[in-house]
Amino acid sequence: MILKGKVWKFGVNIDTDAIIPARYLNTSDPEELAKHIMEDADKDFPSKVKPGDIIVADANFGCGSSREHAPIAIKAAGMQGVIAKSFARIFYRNSFNIGLPIFESEDASDKISEGDEIEIDADNGIIRNLTRGEEYRAKPIPPFMQELITAGGLIEWTKKRIKAS
Amino acid sequence: MTITEKILAAHAGKKEVSVGELINAKLDIILANDITAPISITEFNKTGADHVFDKDKIALIPDHFAPQKDIKAAEQCKMLREFSREHDLSLYYEVGRMGVEHALLPEQGIVLPGDLVIGADSHTCTYGALGAFSTGVGSTDVASAMATGECWFKVPESMKFIYYGKLNKWVSGKDLILHTIGDIGVDGALYRAMEIEGETISTLPISGRLTMCNMAIEAGGKNGIIVPDDITEEYVKSRAKREYTFYTSDSDAEYVDVKEYDCSKITPTVACPHLPSNTKPAAELSSVTIDQVVVGSCTNGRIEDIREAAQVIRGNKVNPNSRLIVIPATQQIYLDAVKEGLAEIFVNAGAVFSTPTCGPCLGGHMGILAKGERAIATTNRNFVGRMGHPESEVYLSNPAVAAASAVKGRIATPEEVI
């Protein structure tokens, strides 16, 4: 899988209230949620973001609440994935469960700037900065998470298990 | 092995597990609320399962935007009600019987020592206070678990936190955990088990222990956990309706890090905007004016918390420039507070005494902040926009400091008003 897109940069400890404020959680409709994506971190973000864009953040992205609405909103806004130095664990889990590609890379987080065009070779964990002609490594995706991705997310994986039992 | 590793091993049908190992484990209780369950229900219906794995192990609790705050919230609550009826769930709690989930389930003896619990709510880590392994997950994890009764876990590294020394007056579990998060940061325990122990903890009541484990997630922790003891036994024995197991950590159990805190040096502590790790002694913040005070939530909405706030409020009035909203976390706590005359103390002081709800903690309803307003709350998060407008501010404290601040209209210590 190759993901190619323009980067939006965010800082450290971007919490799920910033990704999708709780005041909008009286619905779980992905399209509705996408209208308010990252609104409390940057109020103009929902109008600026374009399908195919990629978020690059610092450490502990997605900290705070367990709301799956956060990765759902990112995905529904058409974004292809998130790169960060590290992810809060529930956000990490949720992203794989719903099929939002995420990558851990200190190097990429430090060296990529807002507006850079990047290309992520997901299978090999390589991030290419097309604007700067640089290349960074992402941490390998653990085998079980690979299995989830291959299955098409946790529900598809569960379906197979139910069928097999 | 640590207590965390032992509980995970027992539920995975293994003699032992090691750090980093991926296991599939059987669950004792699965929970979700009116915000997270709707996605779980939709996803469950896609699994092809025609029934839930066990109708007595799934707790659905409308508490966040309940009593239903608007039409959309009502539709979400309705999904929980209908799913619970369809699958005959015994642990569905209707408005009027519900409470804030992490206060309700321990109180009702639904979660017990030795249990393995997941919940589609990040504060599910609360039950570690009873010696259970419990952790927050997403809605899809809950959907899969409702079908299979199992969940995958990576066995976490454990970090030990030792507390010693006598607690100062007006210092409680909230101050210890805020102080700890201030020390290690909001990702200081990322992916790790936080095992809490020490002579101070051995006399800390269950209410304070629940508060401490509740905020493990605020340090990035996978779970908070306390080895059960006589205090635990006293709390659970009259509530449990099934057997439970006390696990302990072995003397040669491995910890990646050990932190020690001298509690005699910890004073009432406040987390300033916009991170729970941004802590300062309450006494240093007396110039910070306060528009709204909230006492409640899964962190500090138990009867001990309500009593502590009432003790400070008694004989005082809420400052003309402030408003105080007190929210007992469950119906039982509400009733106890009425019987003990605490509700009267609050109402006479000019405060709101509300039905149980998560409400303002996450900026849902029942006390939202306007642009530029500032609150002090006994809740757990003070992120940007957490309680309302993105340009409002939240400070976090224990109930006594919150109540004193309501009287003074600025951040204050209890000594200033008693």
XYZ file of C-alpha atoms in Angstrom:
583
model
C 0.000 0.000 0.000
C 1.369 3.416 -1.025
C -0.146 6.571 0.487
C 0.708 9.915 -1.066
C -0.455 13.290 0.206
C 0.083 16.753 1.617
C 1.018 17.209 5.254
C -0.697 19.072 8.092
C 1.549 19.388 11.158
C 0.388 19.206 14.761
C 2.260 19.355 18.073
C 2.636 17.179 21.145
C -0.222 15.613 23.196
C -3.003 16.223 20.650
C -5.951 14.893 22.656
C -9.170 13.360 21.385
C -11.130 16.429 22.559
C -9.033 18.431 20.102
C -9.518 15.855 17.321
C -13.295 15.741 17.793
C -14.783 17.786 20.663
C -17.241 15.913 22.899
C -19.978 18.444 22.162
C -20.389 16.776 18.763
C -20.601 13.226 20.115
C -24.383 13.126 20.218
C -23.973 11.432 16.844
C -21.670 8.756 15.495
C -22.332 9.624 11.831
C -18.847 9.802 10.226
C -19.809 12.627 7.833
C -21.140 14.776 10.691
C -18.028 14.118 12.774
C -15.740 14.984 9.850
C -17.247 18.489 9.707
C -15.594 19.268 13.058
C -12.274 17.514 12.603
C -9.465 19.051 14.714
C -11.669 22.084 15.288
C -10.405 22.916 18.785
C -6.768 22.630 17.688
C -7.308 24.789 14.567
C -10.805 26.175 13.980
C -10.254 26.548 10.230
C -8.994 23.007 9.809
C -12.298 21.431 8.678
C -12.430 23.849 5.717
C -8.710 23.583 4.883
C -8.272 19.819 4.899
C -8.508 18.001 1.554
C -9.084 14.327 0.835
C -5.765 12.515 0.676
C -4.016 14.754 3.230
C -1.873 13.264 5.983
C -1.391 14.396 9.601
C 2.135 14.491 11.026
C 2.257 15.093 14.782
C 4.647 14.966 17.713
C 4.391 12.488 20.649
C 1.290 11.005 22.365
C -1.180 11.697 19.537
C -4.770 10.813 20.473
C -4.403 10.944 24.243
C -7.464 11.227 26.458
C -10.795 9.614 25.832
C -11.465 6.245 24.212
C -13.760 7.749 21.599
C -13.441 5.860 18.347
C -15.079 8.929 16.847
C -11.546 10.424 16.690
C -9.995 8.055 14.132
C -13.409 7.755 12.442
C -13.538 11.549 11.952
C -9.995 11.630 10.552
C -10.856 8.866 8.123
C -14.210 10.395 7.165
C -12.510 13.733 6.431
C -10.704 11.803 3.716
C -7.317 11.841 5.378
C -5.113 8.887 4.515
C -3.255 8.421 7.752
C -1.352 9.820 10.703
C 2.370 9.827 11.474
C 3.476 10.630 15.039
C 6.398 10.022 17.386
C 4.035 7.950 19.517
C 0.319 7.322 19.919
C -1.842 7.031 23.030
C -2.695 3.360 23.339
C -6.472 3.414 22.872
C -6.156 5.637 19.795
C -3.504 3.247 18.445
C -5.778 0.264 18.989
C -8.832 2.007 17.561
C -6.999 3.052 14.401
C -6.032 -0.507 13.527
C -9.482 -1.787 14.487
C -11.215 0.590 12.053
C -8.532 0.589 9.361
C -6.940 4.038 9.672
C -3.250 3.668 8.721
C -0.940 5.107 11.391
C 2.853 5.138 11.615
C 5.322 5.813 14.412
C 8.433 7.713 13.318
C 10.508 10.190 15.361
C 12.535 11.143 12.325
C 9.553 11.875 10.096
C 7.864 13.859 12.860
C 10.962 16.030 13.360
C 11.883 16.597 9.721
C 8.612 16.911 7.829
C 7.138 20.423 7.578
C 3.588 21.561 6.978
C 2.712 21.470 3.307
C 5.368 18.894 2.383
C 4.319 16.226 -0.095
C 5.075 12.792 1.291
C 4.687 9.202 0.202
C 4.305 6.340 2.676
C 5.254 2.827 1.607
C 3.133 1.126 4.270
C 4.281 -2.428 3.574
C 7.950 -1.584 3.996
C 7.622 1.163 6.620
C 9.337 3.800 4.491
C 8.251 7.449 4.462
C 9.536 9.538 1.532
C 9.511 13.325 1.680
C 8.994 14.272 -1.964
C 9.359 18.005 -1.230
C 12.752 17.650 0.502
C 14.054 14.466 -1.103
C 14.461 12.730 2.254
C 13.548 9.285 3.482
C 12.570 8.168 6.993
C 11.841 4.823 8.636
C 8.619 4.019 10.456
C 8.535 1.485 13.295
C 7.510 -1.917 11.948
C 3.819 -2.767 12.423
C 3.501 -5.725 14.838
C 2.455 -9.022 13.151
C -0.960 -9.145 14.813
C -1.781 -5.616 13.646
C -0.708 -6.684 10.133
C -3.172 -9.545 10.453
C -5.938 -7.075 11.378
C -5.086 -4.875 8.393
C -5.044 -7.873 6.052
C -8.405 -9.029 7.394
C -9.864 -5.544 6.803
C -10.197 -4.492 10.441
C -11.301 -6.100 13.691
C -14.904 -6.775 12.666
C -13.863 -8.703 9.559
C -11.302 -10.566 11.705
C -14.031 -11.369 14.264
C -16.407 -12.517 11.512
C -13.828 -15.059 10.372
C -13.384 -16.315 13.929
C -17.134 -16.680 14.425
C -17.454 -18.570 11.132
C -14.546 -20.845 12.041
C -15.939 -21.730 15.472
C 4.859 -12.129 37.958
C 3.057 -8.875 38.737
C -0.634 -8.817 39.661
C -1.365 -7.494 36.152
C 0.489 -10.403 34.510
C -1.212 -12.953 36.779
C -4.718 -11.740 35.993
C -3.976 -11.664 32.258
C -2.430 -15.170 32.384
C -5.376 -16.616 34.318
C -7.856 -15.232 31.789
C -5.803 -16.427 28.817
C -5.695 -19.975 30.244
C -1.923 -19.770 30.680
C 0.388 -20.506 33.599
C 2.385 -17.415 32.870
C 2.705 -14.541 30.428
C 5.627 -12.279 29.665
C 5.883 -8.582 28.824
C 5.159 -7.858 25.166
C 3.357 -11.160 24.604
C 0.103 -10.940 22.668
C -2.746 -12.868 24.260
C -6.405 -13.484 23.690
C -8.180 -13.442 27.038
C -11.655 -14.183 28.374
C -13.544 -11.219 29.801
C -15.599 -10.993 32.995
C -17.348 -7.687 32.289
C -17.643 -5.514 29.164
C -19.111 -2.020 29.341
C -20.036 0.869 27.102
C -21.971 4.121 27.482
C -24.386 6.207 25.438
C -21.549 7.778 23.422
C -19.532 4.669 22.667
C -22.152 1.875 22.639
C -24.014 3.066 19.517
C -20.907 2.358 17.391
C -20.413 -0.957 19.233
C -23.992 -1.992 18.487
C -23.716 -1.060 14.798
C -20.421 -2.956 14.495
C -21.719 -5.951 16.512
C -24.534 -6.282 14.009
C -21.919 -6.618 11.237
C -20.112 -9.541 12.889
C -22.735 -12.076 11.926
C -23.234 -13.101 15.567
C -26.922 -13.602 16.303
C -26.552 -13.325 20.061
C -24.184 -11.830 22.606
C -21.729 -14.201 24.299
C -23.290 -13.733 27.755
C -26.275 -11.536 28.585
C -25.105 -11.096 32.199
C -21.621 -9.772 31.424
C -22.386 -6.752 29.252
C -23.139 -3.468 31.017
C -24.686 -0.667 28.954
C -24.947 2.582 30.875
C -26.422 5.807 29.517
C -24.536 8.356 31.626
C -22.681 10.834 29.398
C -25.453 12.774 27.681
C -28.128 11.297 29.952
C -30.733 12.124 31.094
C -30.976 12.639 27.329
C -29.843 16.195 26.644
C -31.231 16.602 23.125
C -32.895 14.652 20.349
C -29.682 13.179 18.961
C -28.585 12.067 22.442
C -32.037 10.573 22.999
C -31.650 8.557 19.788
C -28.309 7.218 21.018
C -29.752 6.288 24.444
C -32.635 4.580 22.649
C -30.173 2.365 20.767
C -28.778 1.092 24.085
C -32.275 0.485 25.465
C -33.450 -1.422 22.383
C -30.295 -3.508 22.075
C -30.493 -4.378 25.769
C -34.108 -5.513 25.381
C -33.376 -7.472 22.219
C -30.515 -9.351 23.884
C -32.095 -9.464 27.345
C -29.061 -7.781 28.953
C -29.284 -7.872 32.750
C -26.813 -5.005 33.226
C -28.628 -2.224 31.395
C -29.221 0.757 33.701
C -32.090 3.068 32.788
C -32.135 6.746 33.754
C -33.316 6.819 37.361
C -31.325 3.693 38.119
C -28.092 4.526 36.365
C -25.056 6.349 37.643
C -21.699 7.413 36.285
C -20.462 4.029 35.056
C -17.179 3.800 36.968
C -18.845 4.747 40.240
C -21.854 2.513 39.616
C -20.221 -0.812 38.747
C -17.954 -1.075 41.839
C -20.787 0.176 44.079
C -23.144 -2.503 42.766
C -20.558 -5.276 43.091
C -20.572 -5.871 39.319
C -16.778 -5.574 38.980
C -14.729 -7.535 41.499
C -11.132 -8.316 42.475
C -9.319 -10.531 39.978
C -11.694 -9.647 37.117
C -10.637 -8.861 33.567
C -12.720 -5.921 32.380
C -12.798 -3.815 29.216
C -14.921 -0.766 28.611
C -15.446 1.611 25.738
C -14.513 4.468 28.016
C -10.975 5.486 28.854
C -11.652 5.660 32.605
C -12.424 1.949 32.745
C -9.000 1.720 34.412
C -10.783 2.769 37.652
C -11.507 -0.814 38.779
C -7.829 -1.562 39.315
C -8.519 -0.073 42.753
C -10.269 -3.349 43.600
C -7.432 -5.505 42.286
C -8.971 -6.114 38.852
C -7.267 -5.662 35.482
C -9.440 -3.184 33.648
C -8.698 -0.968 30.706
C -10.347 1.334 28.228
C -10.759 0.267 24.616
C -12.709 1.498 21.599
C -16.234 0.753 20.466
C -15.168 -1.816 17.889
C -13.207 -3.757 20.521
C -16.400 -3.886 22.577
C -18.407 -4.978 19.526
C -16.059 -7.891 18.913
C -15.989 -8.759 22.621
C -19.784 -8.765 22.879
C -19.782 -11.436 20.177
C -16.860 -13.562 21.381
C -16.386 -12.789 25.093
C -12.703 -12.270 24.372
C -10.289 -9.473 23.655
C -6.651 -9.252 22.532
C -4.078 -7.672 24.818
C -0.373 -6.995 24.683
C 1.006 -7.798 28.136
C 2.213 -4.401 29.415
C 5.392 -3.533 31.258
C 4.674 -2.624 34.870
C 5.785 0.521 36.659
C 5.652 0.695 40.458
C 4.536 3.754 42.423
C 5.282 3.685 46.149
C 3.642 6.209 48.490
C 4.843 6.648 52.064
C 4.395 9.160 54.879
C 1.346 10.668 56.534
C -1.191 12.514 54.399
C -1.545 16.212 55.175
C -4.952 17.629 56.103
C -7.222 17.965 53.020
C -4.923 15.808 50.897
C -6.596 12.791 49.281
C -6.156 10.262 46.486
C -6.790 13.041 43.941
C -3.779 15.029 45.123
C -1.524 11.966 45.083
C -2.437 11.080 41.512
C -2.274 14.706 40.268
C 1.141 15.041 41.917
C 2.245 11.803 40.222
C 1.014 12.876 36.767
C 2.734 16.227 37.331
C 5.930 14.297 37.971
C 5.861 11.764 35.119
C 3.798 13.652 32.501
C 0.738 12.757 30.441
C 2.615 9.994 28.633
C 4.842 9.031 31.567
C 3.258 5.594 31.831
C 2.344 5.136 28.148
C 1.257 1.533 27.391
C 2.270 0.513 30.941
C 0.565 -0.927 34.024
C 0.752 1.479 36.969
C 0.972 -0.559 40.158
C 0.224 1.602 43.188
C 1.347 0.597 46.684
C 3.015 1.694 49.915
C 2.143 2.432 53.539
C 0.015 5.450 52.608
C -2.018 3.361 50.176
C -2.512 0.576 52.743
C -4.682 2.954 54.803
C -6.213 4.866 51.876
C -9.980 4.193 51.628
C -11.426 2.556 48.504
C -12.824 5.926 47.373
C -9.303 7.406 47.206
C -7.946 4.294 45.536
C -10.680 4.469 42.873
C -9.750 8.118 42.220
C -6.079 7.216 41.788
C -6.621 4.290 39.418
C -9.250 6.318 37.535
C -6.589 8.810 36.439
C -3.965 6.239 35.362
C -5.075 6.979 31.798
C -4.133 10.639 32.333
C -0.506 9.442 32.513
C -1.047 7.279 29.416
C -1.277 4.108 31.535
C -2.941 0.953 30.271
C -4.264 0.220 33.748
C -3.843 1.332 37.328
C -3.859 -1.440 39.893
C -3.638 -1.932 43.653
C -3.070 -5.338 45.262
C -6.267 -6.067 47.227
C -6.186 -6.146 51.040
C -8.490 -5.981 54.080
C -9.914 -2.616 52.959
C -10.783 -4.191 49.583
C -12.364 -7.215 51.286
C -14.453 -4.981 53.538
C -15.698 -3.056 50.470
C -16.558 -6.006 48.223
C -17.799 -8.686 50.617
C -21.292 -7.254 51.056
C -21.589 -6.242 47.383
C -20.340 -9.308 45.492
C -22.874 -11.732 44.122
C -20.260 -14.109 42.713
C -16.825 -15.379 43.695
C -13.739 -13.241 43.357
C -9.985 -13.754 43.547
C -7.272 -11.745 45.260
C -4.074 -11.714 43.195
C -0.771 -10.355 44.500
C 2.542 -9.460 42.879
C 5.473 -11.817 43.504
C 8.468 -10.480 45.392
C 10.620 -11.086 42.308
C 8.162 -9.480 39.872
C 9.800 -7.173 37.345
C 9.182 -3.434 37.041
C 10.636 -1.161 34.363
C 10.658 1.761 36.766
C 9.931 2.488 40.429
C 8.798 5.921 41.655
C 8.603 6.866 45.332
C 6.660 9.737 46.842
C 6.855 11.162 50.365
C 3.203 12.073 50.949
C 4.011 14.305 53.919
C 5.431 16.745 51.342
C 2.343 16.732 49.114
C -0.154 19.579 49.648
C -3.568 20.066 47.981
C -2.684 20.055 44.289
C -4.306 21.650 41.257
C -3.762 20.842 37.561
C -3.777 24.053 35.538
C -4.938 24.372 31.902
C -4.584 22.560 29.566
C -3.001 19.306 30.736
C -3.500 17.162 33.868
C 0.296 17.203 34.265
C 0.438 20.986 34.634
C 0.257 20.832 38.438
C 0.836 23.442 41.150
C 0.057 23.634 44.877
C -3.449 25.086 45.344
C -2.026 27.638 47.777
C -0.031 29.262 44.952
C -3.086 29.899 42.783
C -5.137 32.238 44.978
C -5.190 34.957 42.311
C -7.103 32.744 39.846
C -10.787 33.785 39.788
C -13.400 31.085 39.218
C -16.772 31.315 37.409
C -17.922 27.736 37.948
C -17.141 24.852 40.280
C -18.064 21.238 39.532
C -17.953 18.503 42.166
C -18.695 15.081 40.707
C -17.653 12.626 37.932
C -16.198 9.111 37.911
C -13.085 10.604 39.501
C -14.616 12.331 42.539
C -18.393 11.850 42.645
C -18.548 9.275 45.429
C -20.196 9.891 48.807
C -16.837 10.524 50.490
C -16.207 13.299 47.938
C -19.658 14.830 48.418
C -19.134 14.753 52.209
C -15.744 16.430 51.888
C -17.207 19.242 49.765
C -20.172 19.630 52.160
C -17.846 19.884 55.133
C -16.195 22.898 53.509
C -19.443 24.462 52.265
C -21.349 24.076 55.580
C -22.034 27.496 57.100
C -20.767 29.257 53.958
C -22.387 30.624 50.805
C -21.329 30.188 47.202
C -19.585 33.399 46.132
C -21.874 35.836 44.250
C -19.484 35.695 41.275
C -19.393 31.885 41.122
C -21.737 28.945 40.684
C -21.343 25.512 42.271
C -22.701 22.360 40.623
C -22.632 19.205 42.745
C -23.335 15.917 40.954
C -23.452 12.728 43.030
C -22.257 9.921 40.749
C -25.007 7.360 41.432
C -28.601 7.181 42.681
C -27.388 5.524 45.897
C -24.896 8.341 46.520
C -27.640 10.867 45.778
C -29.923 9.200 48.309
C -27.194 8.940 50.937
C -26.385 12.624 50.454
C -30.043 13.533 50.947
C -30.343 11.346 54.065
C -27.159 12.769 55.552
C -28.411 16.312 55.033
C -25.683 17.116 52.509
C -28.119 18.040 49.729
C -29.639 20.619 52.068
C -26.219 22.096 52.868
C -25.506 22.621 49.162
C -28.919 24.036 48.301
C -28.848 26.385 51.278
C -25.416 27.585 50.190
C -26.797 28.446 46.754
C -25.490 25.444 44.808
C -27.015 23.084 42.244
C -27.535 19.500 43.453
C -28.000 17.397 40.324
C -29.111 13.948 39.273
C -26.191 11.633 38.299
C -24.583 12.345 34.902
C -21.118 12.779 33.403
C -22.582 16.046 32.036
C -20.153 18.951 32.295
C -16.984 16.840 32.727
C -16.765 16.362 28.965
C -18.603 19.524 27.991
C -21.818 17.614 27.377
C -24.503 19.427 29.342
C -25.477 20.551 32.872
C -22.904 23.321 33.148
C -21.096 24.296 29.940
C -18.587 27.143 29.988
C -18.890 30.276 27.839
C -15.972 31.902 26.035
C -13.429 33.176 28.532
C -15.001 31.435 31.549
C -12.930 29.516 34.052
C -13.866 26.475 36.140
C -12.331 24.395 38.868
C -13.602 20.816 38.845
C -13.029 17.512 40.608
C -13.069 15.853 37.179
C -10.159 14.307 35.285
C -9.288 16.336 32.175
C -8.594 19.978 31.474
C -7.860 19.853 27.746
C -8.746 22.795 25.501
C -12.541 23.025 25.248
C -13.113 20.108 27.590
C -15.983 21.780 29.496
C -17.285 24.043 26.769
C -15.968 26.904 24.645
C -12.450 26.342 23.242
C -11.439 29.578 24.972
C -12.659 28.477 28.410
C -10.374 26.991 31.062
C -10.566 24.088 33.499
C -8.496 23.568 36.644
C -8.588 20.136 38.345
C -8.609 19.606 42.106
C -9.937 17.536 44.999
C -13.480 18.196 46.324
C -12.357 20.262 49.349
C -10.328 22.702 47.249
C -13.169 22.921 44.701
C -15.693 23.717 47.450
C -13.421 26.315 49.063
C -12.946 27.927 45.650
C -16.736 28.144 45.235
C -16.958 30.078 48.503
C -14.132 32.464 47.679
C -14.833 32.870 43.951
C -11.175 32.137 43.322
C -8.918 29.141 43.834
C -8.704 28.667 47.603
C -7.633 26.119 50.189
C -10.166 24.714 52.690
C -8.356 26.406 55.595
C -9.334 29.774 54.143
C -13.060 29.157 54.611
C -13.370 26.843 57.619
